[in-house]
Short mmCIF file of C-alpha atoms in Angstrom, two decimals:
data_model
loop_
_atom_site.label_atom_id
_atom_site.label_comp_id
_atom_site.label_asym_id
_atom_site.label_seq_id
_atom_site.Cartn_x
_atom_site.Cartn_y
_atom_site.Cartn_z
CA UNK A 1 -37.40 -105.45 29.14
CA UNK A 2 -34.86 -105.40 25.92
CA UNK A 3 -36.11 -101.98 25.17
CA UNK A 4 -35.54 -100.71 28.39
CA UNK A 5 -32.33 -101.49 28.53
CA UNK A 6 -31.54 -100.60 25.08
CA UNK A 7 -32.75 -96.92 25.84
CA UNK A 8 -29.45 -96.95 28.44
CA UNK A 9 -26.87 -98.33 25.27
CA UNK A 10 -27.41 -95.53 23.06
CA UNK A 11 -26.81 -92.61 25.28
CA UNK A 12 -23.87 -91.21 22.95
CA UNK A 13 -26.01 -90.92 19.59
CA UNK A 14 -28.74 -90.06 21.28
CA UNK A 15 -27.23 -87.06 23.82
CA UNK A 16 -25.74 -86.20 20.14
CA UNK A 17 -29.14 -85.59 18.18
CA UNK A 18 -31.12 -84.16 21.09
CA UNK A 19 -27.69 -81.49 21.62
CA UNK A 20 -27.97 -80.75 18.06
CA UNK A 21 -31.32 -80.18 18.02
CA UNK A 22 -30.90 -77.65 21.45
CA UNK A 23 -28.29 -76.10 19.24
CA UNK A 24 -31.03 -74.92 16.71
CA UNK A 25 -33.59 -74.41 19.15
CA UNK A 26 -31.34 -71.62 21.18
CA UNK A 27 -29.47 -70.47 18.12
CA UNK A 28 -33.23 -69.66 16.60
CA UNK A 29 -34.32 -67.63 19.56
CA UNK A 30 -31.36 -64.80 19.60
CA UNK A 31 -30.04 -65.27 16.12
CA UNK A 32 -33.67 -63.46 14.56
CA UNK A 33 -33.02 -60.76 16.56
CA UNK A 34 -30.07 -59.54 14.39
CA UNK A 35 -32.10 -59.93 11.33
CA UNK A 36 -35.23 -58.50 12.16
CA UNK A 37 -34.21 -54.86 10.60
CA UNK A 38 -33.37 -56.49 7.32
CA UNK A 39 -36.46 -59.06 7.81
CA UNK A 40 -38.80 -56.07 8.55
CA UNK A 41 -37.12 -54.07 5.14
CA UNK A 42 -37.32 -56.88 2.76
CA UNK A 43 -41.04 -58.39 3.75
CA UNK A 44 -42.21 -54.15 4.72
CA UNK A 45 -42.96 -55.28 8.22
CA UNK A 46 -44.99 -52.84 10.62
CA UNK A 47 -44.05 -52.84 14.30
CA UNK A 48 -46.89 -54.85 15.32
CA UNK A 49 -46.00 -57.64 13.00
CA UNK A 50 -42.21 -57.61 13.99
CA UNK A 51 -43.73 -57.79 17.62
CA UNK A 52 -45.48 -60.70 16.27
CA UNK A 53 -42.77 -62.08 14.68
CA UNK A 54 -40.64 -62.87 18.06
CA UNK A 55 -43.68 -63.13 20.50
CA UNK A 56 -45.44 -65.97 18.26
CA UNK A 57 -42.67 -68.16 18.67
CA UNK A 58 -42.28 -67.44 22.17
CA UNK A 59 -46.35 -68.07 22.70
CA UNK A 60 -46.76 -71.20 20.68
CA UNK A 61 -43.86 -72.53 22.81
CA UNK A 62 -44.90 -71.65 26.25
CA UNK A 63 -49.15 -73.09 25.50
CA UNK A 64 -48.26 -75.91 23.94
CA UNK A 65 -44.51 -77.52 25.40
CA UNK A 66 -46.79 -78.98 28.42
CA UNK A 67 -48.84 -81.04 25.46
CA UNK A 68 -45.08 -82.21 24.22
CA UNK A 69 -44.06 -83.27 27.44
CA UNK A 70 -47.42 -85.40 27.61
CA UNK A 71 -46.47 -86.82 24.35
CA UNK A 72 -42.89 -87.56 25.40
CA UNK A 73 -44.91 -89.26 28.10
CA UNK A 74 -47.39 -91.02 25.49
CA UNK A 75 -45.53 -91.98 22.32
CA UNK A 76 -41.81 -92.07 23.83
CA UNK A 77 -39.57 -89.06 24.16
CA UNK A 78 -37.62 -90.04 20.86
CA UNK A 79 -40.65 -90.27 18.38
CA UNK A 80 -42.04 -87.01 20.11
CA UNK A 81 -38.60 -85.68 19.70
CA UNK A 82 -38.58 -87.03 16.26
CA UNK A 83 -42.13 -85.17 15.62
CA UNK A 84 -41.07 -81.66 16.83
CA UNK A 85 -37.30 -81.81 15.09
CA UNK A 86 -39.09 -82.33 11.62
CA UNK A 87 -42.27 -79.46 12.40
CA UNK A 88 -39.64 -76.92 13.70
CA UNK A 89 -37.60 -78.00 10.24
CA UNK A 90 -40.68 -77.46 8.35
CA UNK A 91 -41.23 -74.38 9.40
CA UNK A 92 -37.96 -72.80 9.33
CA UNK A 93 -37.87 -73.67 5.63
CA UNK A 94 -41.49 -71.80 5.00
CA UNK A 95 -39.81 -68.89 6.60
CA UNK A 96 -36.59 -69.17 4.37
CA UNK A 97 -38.89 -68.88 1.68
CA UNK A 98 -41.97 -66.50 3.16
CA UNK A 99 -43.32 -64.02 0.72
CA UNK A 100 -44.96 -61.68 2.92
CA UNK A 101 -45.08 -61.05 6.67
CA UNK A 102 -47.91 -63.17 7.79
CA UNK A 103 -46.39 -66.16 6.67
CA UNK A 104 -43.58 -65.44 8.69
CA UNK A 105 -45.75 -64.70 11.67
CA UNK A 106 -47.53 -68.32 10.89
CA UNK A 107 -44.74 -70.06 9.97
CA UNK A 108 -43.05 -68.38 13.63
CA UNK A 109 -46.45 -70.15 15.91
CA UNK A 110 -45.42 -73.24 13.64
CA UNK A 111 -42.04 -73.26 14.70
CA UNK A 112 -43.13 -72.47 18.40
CA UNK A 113 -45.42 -75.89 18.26
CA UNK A 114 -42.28 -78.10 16.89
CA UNK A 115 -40.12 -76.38 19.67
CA UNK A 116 -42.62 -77.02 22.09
CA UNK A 117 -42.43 -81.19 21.15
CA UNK A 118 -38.37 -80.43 20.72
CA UNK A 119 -37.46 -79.03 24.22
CA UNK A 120 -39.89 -81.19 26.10
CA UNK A 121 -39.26 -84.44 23.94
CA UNK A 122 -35.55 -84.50 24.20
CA UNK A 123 -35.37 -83.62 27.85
CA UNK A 124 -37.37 -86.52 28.20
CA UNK A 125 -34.82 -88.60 26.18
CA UNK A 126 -31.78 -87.34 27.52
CA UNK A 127 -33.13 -88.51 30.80
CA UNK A 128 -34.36 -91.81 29.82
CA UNK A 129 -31.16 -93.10 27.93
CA UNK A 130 -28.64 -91.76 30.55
CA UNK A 131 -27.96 -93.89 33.33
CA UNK A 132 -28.17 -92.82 36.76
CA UNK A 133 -24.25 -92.73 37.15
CA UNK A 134 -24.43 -90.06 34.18
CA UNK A 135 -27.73 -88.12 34.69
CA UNK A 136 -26.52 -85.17 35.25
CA UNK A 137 -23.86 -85.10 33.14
CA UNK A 138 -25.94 -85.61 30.43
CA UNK A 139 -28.64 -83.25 31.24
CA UNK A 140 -25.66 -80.77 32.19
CA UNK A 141 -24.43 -81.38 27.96
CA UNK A 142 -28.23 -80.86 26.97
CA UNK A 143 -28.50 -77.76 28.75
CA UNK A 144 -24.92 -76.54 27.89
CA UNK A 145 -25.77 -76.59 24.01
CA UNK A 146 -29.46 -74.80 24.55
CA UNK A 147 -27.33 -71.92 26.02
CA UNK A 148 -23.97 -72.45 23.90
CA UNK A 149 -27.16 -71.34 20.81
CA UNK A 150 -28.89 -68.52 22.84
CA UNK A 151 -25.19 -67.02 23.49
CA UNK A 152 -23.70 -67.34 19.60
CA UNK A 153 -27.41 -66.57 18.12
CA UNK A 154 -26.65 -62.92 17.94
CA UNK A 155 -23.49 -62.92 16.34
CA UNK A 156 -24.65 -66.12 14.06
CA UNK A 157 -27.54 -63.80 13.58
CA UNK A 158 -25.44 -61.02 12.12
CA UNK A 159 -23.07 -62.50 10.57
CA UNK A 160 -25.16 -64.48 8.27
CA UNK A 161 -27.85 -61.76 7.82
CA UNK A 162 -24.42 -59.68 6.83
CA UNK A 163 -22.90 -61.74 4.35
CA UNK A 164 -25.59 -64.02 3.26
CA UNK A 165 -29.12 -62.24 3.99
CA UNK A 166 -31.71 -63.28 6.90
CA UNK A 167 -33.53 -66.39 5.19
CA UNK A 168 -30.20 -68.09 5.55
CA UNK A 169 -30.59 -67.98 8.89
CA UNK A 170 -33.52 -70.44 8.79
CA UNK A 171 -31.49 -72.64 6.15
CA UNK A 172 -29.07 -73.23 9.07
CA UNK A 173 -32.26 -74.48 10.99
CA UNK A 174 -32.93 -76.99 8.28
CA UNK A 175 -29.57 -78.05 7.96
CA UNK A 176 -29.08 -78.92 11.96
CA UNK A 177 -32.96 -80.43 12.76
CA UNK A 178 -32.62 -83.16 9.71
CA UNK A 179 -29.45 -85.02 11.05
CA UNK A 180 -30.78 -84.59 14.63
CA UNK A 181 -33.78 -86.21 13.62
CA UNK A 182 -32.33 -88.71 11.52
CA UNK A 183 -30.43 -90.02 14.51
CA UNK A 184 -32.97 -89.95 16.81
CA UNK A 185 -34.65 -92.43 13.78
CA UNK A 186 -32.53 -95.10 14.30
CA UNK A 187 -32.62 -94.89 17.86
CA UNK A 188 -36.36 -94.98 18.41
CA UNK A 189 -36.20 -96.24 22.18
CA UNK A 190 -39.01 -97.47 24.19
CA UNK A 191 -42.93 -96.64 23.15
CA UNK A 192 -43.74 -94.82 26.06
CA UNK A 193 -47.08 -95.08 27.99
CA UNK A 194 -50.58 -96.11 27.54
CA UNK A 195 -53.13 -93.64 25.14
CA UNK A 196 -54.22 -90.76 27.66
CA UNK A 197 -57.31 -88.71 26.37
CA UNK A 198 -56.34 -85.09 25.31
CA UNK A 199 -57.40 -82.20 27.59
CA UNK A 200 -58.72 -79.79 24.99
CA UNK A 201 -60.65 -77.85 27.92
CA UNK A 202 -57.25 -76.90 29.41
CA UNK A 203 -55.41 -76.19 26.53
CA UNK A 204 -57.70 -73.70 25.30
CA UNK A 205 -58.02 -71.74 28.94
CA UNK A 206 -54.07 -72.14 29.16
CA UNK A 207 -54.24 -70.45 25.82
CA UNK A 208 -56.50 -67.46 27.14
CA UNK A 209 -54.34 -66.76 30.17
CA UNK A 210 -51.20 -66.72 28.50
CA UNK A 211 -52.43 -65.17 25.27
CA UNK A 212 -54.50 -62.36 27.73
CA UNK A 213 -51.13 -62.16 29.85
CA UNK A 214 -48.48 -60.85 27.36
CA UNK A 215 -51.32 -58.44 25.75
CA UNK A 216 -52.40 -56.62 29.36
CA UNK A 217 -48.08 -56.42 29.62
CA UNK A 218 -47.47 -55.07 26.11
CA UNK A 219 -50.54 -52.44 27.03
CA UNK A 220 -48.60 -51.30 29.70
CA UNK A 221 -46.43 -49.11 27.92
CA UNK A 222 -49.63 -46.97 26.70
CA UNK A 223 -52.06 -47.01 30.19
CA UNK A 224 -51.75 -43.71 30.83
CA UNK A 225 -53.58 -42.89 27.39
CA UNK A 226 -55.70 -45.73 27.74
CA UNK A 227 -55.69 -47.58 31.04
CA UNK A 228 -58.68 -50.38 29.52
CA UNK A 229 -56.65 -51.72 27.38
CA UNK A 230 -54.25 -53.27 29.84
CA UNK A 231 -56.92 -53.71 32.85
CA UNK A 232 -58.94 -55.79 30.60
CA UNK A 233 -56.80 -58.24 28.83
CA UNK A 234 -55.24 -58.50 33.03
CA UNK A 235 -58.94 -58.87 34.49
CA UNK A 236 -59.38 -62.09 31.86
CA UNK A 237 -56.02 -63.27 32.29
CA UNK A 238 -56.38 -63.24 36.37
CA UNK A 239 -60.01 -64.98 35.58
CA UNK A 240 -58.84 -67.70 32.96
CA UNK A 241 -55.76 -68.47 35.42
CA UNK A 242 -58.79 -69.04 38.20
CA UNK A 243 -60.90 -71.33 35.69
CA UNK A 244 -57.68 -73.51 35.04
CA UNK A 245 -56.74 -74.10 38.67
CA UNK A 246 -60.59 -74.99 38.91
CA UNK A 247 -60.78 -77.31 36.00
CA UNK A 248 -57.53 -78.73 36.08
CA UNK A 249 -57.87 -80.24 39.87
CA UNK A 250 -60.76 -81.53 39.42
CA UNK A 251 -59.72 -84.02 36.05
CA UNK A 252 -58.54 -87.44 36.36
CA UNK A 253 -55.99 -86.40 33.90
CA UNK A 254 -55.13 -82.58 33.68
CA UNK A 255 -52.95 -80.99 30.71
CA UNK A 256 -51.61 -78.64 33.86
CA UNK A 257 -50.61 -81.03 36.84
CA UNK A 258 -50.80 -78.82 39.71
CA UNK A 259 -50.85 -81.40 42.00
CA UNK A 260 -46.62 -81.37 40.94
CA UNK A 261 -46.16 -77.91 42.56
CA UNK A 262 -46.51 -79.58 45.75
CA UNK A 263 -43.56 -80.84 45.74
CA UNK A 264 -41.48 -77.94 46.47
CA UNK A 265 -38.09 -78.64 44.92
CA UNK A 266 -40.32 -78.76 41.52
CA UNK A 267 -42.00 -75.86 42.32
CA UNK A 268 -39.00 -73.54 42.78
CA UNK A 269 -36.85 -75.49 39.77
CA UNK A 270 -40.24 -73.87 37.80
CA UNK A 271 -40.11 -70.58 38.97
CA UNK A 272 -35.98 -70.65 38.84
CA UNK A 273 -36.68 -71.36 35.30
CA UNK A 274 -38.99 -68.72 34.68
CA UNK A 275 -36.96 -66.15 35.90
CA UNK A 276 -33.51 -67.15 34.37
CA UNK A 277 -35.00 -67.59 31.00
CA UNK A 278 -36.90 -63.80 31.84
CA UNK A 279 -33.00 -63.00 32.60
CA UNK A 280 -31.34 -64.46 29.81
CA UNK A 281 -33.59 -63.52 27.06
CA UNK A 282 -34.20 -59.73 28.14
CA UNK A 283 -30.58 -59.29 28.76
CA UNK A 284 -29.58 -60.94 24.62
CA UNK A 285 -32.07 -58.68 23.12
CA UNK A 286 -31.99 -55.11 24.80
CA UNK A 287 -27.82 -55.63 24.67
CA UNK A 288 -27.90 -56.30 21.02
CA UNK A 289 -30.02 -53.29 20.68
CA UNK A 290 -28.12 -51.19 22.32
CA UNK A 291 -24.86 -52.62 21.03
CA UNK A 292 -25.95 -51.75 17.54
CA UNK A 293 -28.02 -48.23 18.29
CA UNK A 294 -25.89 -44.83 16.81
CA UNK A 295 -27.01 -43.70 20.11
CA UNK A 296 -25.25 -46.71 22.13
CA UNK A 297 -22.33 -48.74 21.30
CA UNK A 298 -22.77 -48.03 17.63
CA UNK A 299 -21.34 -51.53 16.67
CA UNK A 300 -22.54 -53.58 13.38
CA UNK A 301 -24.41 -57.07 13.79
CA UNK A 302 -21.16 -58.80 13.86
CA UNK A 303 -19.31 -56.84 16.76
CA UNK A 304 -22.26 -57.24 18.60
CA UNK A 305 -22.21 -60.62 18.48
CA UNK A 306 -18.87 -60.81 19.18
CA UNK A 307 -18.67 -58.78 22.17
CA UNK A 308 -21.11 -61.84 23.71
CA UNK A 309 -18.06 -64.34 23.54
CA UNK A 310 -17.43 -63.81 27.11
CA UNK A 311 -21.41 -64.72 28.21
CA UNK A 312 -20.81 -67.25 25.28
CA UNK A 313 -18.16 -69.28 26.88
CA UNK A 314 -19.73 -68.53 30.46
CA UNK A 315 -22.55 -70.26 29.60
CA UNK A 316 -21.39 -73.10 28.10
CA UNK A 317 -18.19 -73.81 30.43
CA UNK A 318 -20.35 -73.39 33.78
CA UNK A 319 -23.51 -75.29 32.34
CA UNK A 320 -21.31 -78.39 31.61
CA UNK A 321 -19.08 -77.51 35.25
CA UNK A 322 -22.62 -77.19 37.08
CA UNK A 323 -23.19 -80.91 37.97
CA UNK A 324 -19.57 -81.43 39.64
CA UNK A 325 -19.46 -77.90 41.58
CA UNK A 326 -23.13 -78.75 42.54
CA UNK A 327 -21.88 -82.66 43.86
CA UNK A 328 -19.01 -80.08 45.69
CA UNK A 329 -20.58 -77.12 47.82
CA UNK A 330 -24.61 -78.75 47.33
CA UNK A 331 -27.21 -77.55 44.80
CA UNK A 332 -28.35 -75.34 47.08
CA UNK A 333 -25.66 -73.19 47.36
CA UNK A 334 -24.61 -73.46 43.65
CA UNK A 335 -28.35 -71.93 42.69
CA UNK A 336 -27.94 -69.27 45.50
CA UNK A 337 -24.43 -68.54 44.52
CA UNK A 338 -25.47 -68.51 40.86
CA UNK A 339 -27.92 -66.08 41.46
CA UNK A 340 -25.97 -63.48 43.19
CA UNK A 341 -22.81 -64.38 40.09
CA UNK A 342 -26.06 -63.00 37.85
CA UNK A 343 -26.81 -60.23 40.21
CA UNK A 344 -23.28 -59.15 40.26
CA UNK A 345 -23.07 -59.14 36.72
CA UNK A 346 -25.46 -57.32 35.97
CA UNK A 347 -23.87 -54.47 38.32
CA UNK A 348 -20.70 -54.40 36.92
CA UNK A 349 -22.57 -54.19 33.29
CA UNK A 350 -24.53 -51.36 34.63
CA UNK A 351 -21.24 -49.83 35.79
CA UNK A 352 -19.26 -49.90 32.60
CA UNK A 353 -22.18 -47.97 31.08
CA UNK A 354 -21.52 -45.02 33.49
CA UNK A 355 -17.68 -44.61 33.07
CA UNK A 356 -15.87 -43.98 28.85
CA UNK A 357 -13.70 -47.49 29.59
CA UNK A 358 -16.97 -49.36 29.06
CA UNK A 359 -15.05 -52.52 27.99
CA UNK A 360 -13.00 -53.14 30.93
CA UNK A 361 -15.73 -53.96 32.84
CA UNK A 362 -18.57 -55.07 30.46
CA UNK A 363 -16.33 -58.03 29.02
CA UNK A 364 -15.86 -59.15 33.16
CA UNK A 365 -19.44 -58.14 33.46
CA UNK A 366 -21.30 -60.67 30.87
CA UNK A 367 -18.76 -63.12 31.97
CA UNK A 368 -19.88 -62.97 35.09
CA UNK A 369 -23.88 -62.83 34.45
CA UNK A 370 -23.34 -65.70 31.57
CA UNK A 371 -21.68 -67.85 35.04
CA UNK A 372 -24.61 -67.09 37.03
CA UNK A 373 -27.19 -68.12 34.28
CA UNK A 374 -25.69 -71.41 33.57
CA UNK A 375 -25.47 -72.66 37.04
CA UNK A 376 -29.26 -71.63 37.40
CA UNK A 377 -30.67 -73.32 33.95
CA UNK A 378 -28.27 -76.28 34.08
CA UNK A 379 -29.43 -77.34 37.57
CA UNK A 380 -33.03 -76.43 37.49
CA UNK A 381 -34.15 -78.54 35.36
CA UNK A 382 -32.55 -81.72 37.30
CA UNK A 383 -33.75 -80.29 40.37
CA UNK A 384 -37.13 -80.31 39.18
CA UNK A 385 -37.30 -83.51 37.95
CA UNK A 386 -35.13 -85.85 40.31
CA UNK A 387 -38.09 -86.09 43.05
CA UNK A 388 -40.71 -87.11 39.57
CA UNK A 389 -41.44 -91.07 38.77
CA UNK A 390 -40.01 -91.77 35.21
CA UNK A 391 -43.98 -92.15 34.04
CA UNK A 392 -44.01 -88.29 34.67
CA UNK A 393 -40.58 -87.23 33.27
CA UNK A 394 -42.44 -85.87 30.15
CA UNK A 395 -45.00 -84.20 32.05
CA UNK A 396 -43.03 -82.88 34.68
CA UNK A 397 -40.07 -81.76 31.55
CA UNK A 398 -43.18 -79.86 29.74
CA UNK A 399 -44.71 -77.81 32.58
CA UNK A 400 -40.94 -76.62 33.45
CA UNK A 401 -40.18 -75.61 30.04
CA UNK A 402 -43.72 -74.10 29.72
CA UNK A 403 -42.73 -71.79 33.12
CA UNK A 404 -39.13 -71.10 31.00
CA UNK A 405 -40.49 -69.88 27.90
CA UNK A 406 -43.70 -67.91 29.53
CA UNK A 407 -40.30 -66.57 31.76
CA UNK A 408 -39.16 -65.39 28.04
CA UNK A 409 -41.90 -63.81 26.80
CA UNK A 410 -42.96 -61.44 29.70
CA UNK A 411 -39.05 -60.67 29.87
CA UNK A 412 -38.88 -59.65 26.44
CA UNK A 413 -42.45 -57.82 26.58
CA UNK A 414 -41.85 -56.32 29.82
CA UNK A 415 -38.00 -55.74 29.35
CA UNK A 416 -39.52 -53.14 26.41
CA UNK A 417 -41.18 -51.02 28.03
CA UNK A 418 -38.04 -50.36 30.58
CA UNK A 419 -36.11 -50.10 28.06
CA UNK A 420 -38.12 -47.57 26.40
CA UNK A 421 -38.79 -45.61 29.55
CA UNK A 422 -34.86 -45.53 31.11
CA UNK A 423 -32.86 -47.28 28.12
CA UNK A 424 -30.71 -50.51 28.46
CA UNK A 425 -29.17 -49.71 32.77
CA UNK A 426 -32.67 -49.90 33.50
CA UNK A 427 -33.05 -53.29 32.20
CA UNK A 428 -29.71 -54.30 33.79
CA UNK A 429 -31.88 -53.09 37.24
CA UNK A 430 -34.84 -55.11 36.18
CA UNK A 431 -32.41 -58.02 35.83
CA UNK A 432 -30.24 -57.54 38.73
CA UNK A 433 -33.98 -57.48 41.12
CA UNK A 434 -34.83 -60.90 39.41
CA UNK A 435 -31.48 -62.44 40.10
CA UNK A 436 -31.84 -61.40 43.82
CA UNK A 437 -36.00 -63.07 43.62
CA UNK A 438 -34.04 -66.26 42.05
CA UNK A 439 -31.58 -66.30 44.84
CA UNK A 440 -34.33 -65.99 47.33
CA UNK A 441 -36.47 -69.02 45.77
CA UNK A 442 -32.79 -70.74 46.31
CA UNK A 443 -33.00 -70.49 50.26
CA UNK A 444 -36.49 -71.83 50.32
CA UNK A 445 -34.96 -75.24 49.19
CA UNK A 446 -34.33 -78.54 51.82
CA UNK A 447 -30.77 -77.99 52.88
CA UNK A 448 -28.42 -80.58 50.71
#
């Protein structure tokens, strides 16, 4: 009983490590995407390992977070914390120091794994040590600093890669993850649950579907030359998705818990999830992209960045603002109205592409989207998990961060070939039709 009620004393140290720690996680996902043309220079990167270089990350994270939110269940959420802090550390400082390529590419699944422990793990702990008075605040913080990173990673990105080269970049990693974890140290909490045997079976098919997923998308972009190449990496991911529904309802205790989508306020906080974090992570690259093309805004790594300020302070104001406006007009009508704020903005982004005052409406325009995101992530997660015993907080956390970063990776793979075919208002349309499918999951919930 003492260490249950000591994991409700320490919120403030505690909310501190795991916010620092979201810092570096979101920071880590947009800020490589301004170095990747020096990266790909200095190491003599083709395009398939530069593909590699974002999408193992993105991979690792999205098979394996569901494992980290079993651990959070297992071991406690702070020593799993703990445990993917110091592996995402570790391998931000083989990166600083990669050689060659394929250590990057290693080192970037290595990073994906401690991300995957991260996310999940300190979900888990905000959650425990918060009491129910200051839940959502707390969750609302934790959320708040994973987008505050995604939003300055592009101009954090450039300016460092700039003035100091890309491995610094990763030394920034280091330098955030070791107090993070230290705190989290002397705050170990309670020990979690009793030993549950691993479900090897599932990981592995969870593995093939994903895996099988992202390569049928990225063939995509070539079908017309050679249509096998994305039918059968689609064909095995449609069959491995079948074979984990099969083998996953029929364990005692499943890696994937689909008995959880039943409850249908988790079920649309997951999809919610996976299409904001499709949103938000298609919408950071293709801008910077196009914010530093000759042929688009023609600005260097910095301006780029810079020009983000508005989604920047969107996304952190709203994402701390989300709890009380969602106690105000209902969560229901926040995560509809948050929708159509990212709908909008995406219009009015669209729009300043088509007129020469670009600026007076992109600045209003990312604003605007950045408003929309935050209310979605920021309440998604809380939505999913309120209706969840504590013994499944981990679980439950994993499997909705797994949905999130999957959302990432087919929005960055799929995002590409749009924005090969029609350029960056194309993706803006992509964006815009998933902001209207979020806002349309947000009817489908009980009314508040």
């Amino acid at each position: 009983m003492p260490a249950a009620s000591n994991t409700k004393s320490d919120l403030g140290p505690v909310l501190i490590a795991c916010c620092l720690a979201m810092l570096a996680v979101g920071d880590n996902s947009t800020a490589i995407m301004a170095g990747l043309p020096e990266m790909r220079a200095s190491l003599q990167l083709g395009p398939a390992e530069v593909e590699w270089v974002v999408n193992a990350y993105l991979l690792t994270a999205a098979i394996f977070i569901i494992v980290g939110g079993g651990a959070a269940d297992r071991l406690g959420a702070r020593r799993s914390s703990v445990a993917g802090i110091v592996l995402f550390a570790l391998a931000s400082l083989i990166i600083a120091l990669a050689p060659a390529g394929f250590v990057v590419v290693g080192a970037r699944a290595l990073q994906g794994l401690g991300a995957a422990f991260a996310v999940a793990g300190t979900l888990a702990a905000v959650t425990e040590a918060a009491p129910d008075s200051r839940r959502a605040e707390a969750i609302g913080a934790w959320t708040g600093f994973l987008m505050l990173g995604f939003s300055i990673g592009p101009l954090v990105g450039g300016a460092v890669t700039h003035y100091a080269g890309w491995r610094f970049i990763f030394w920034l990693n280091v330098a955030a993850m070791v107090p993070a974890a230290l705190m989290l140290l002397r705050h170990p909490g309670a020990q979690g649950g009793r030993t549950i045997s691993m479900d090897w079976m599932g990981l592995g098919i969870l593995a093939v579907f994903m895996v099988t997923l992202i390569s049928g998308l990225q063939a995509l972009a070539h079908v017309r030359v050679n249509p096998q190449a994305a039918m059968v990496p689609f064909a095995l991911a449609v069959i491995a998705f079948g074979g984990l529904i099969w083998t996953e309802t029929r364990r005692r205790q499943p890696l994937v818990d689909f008995g959880l989508f039943s409850n249908r306020s988790f079920a649309i906080a997951a999809g919610l999830l996976f299409l904001v974090m499709f949103d938000i992570m298609t919408l950071l690259l293709y801008y910077n992209l196009i914010a530093q093309s000759a042929d688009g805004l023609g600005m260097s790594a910095v301006a780029a960045g810079l020009s983000l300020l508005p989604l920047s302070v969107a996304l952190f104001a709203f994402a701390r603002a989300a709890p009380s406006i969602g106690m105000r007009i209902g969560v229901r009508r926040m995560l509809t109205g948050g929708s159509l704020l990212l709908a909008l903005g995406c219009a009015i982004i669209w729009s300043s592409f088509q007129i020469e005052a670009r600026f007076a409406l992109l600045m209003p325009g990312l604003f605007v989207a950045g408003a929309g995101i935050a209310l979605i992530y920021a309440s998604a997660p809380r939505l999913g998990l309120a209706t969840l015993p504590q013994s499944q907080a981990g679980k439950g956390s994993g499997l909705l961060n797994s949905c999130s970063f999957l959302g990432g990776t087919v929005g960055v793979t799929f995002g590409g070939i749009v924005f090969a075919l029609t350029g960056f208002p194309g993706v803006l349309v992509l964006l815009g039709i998933s902001a209207l499918a979020s806002a349309v999951l947000c009817i489908r919930l009980h009314a508040d």
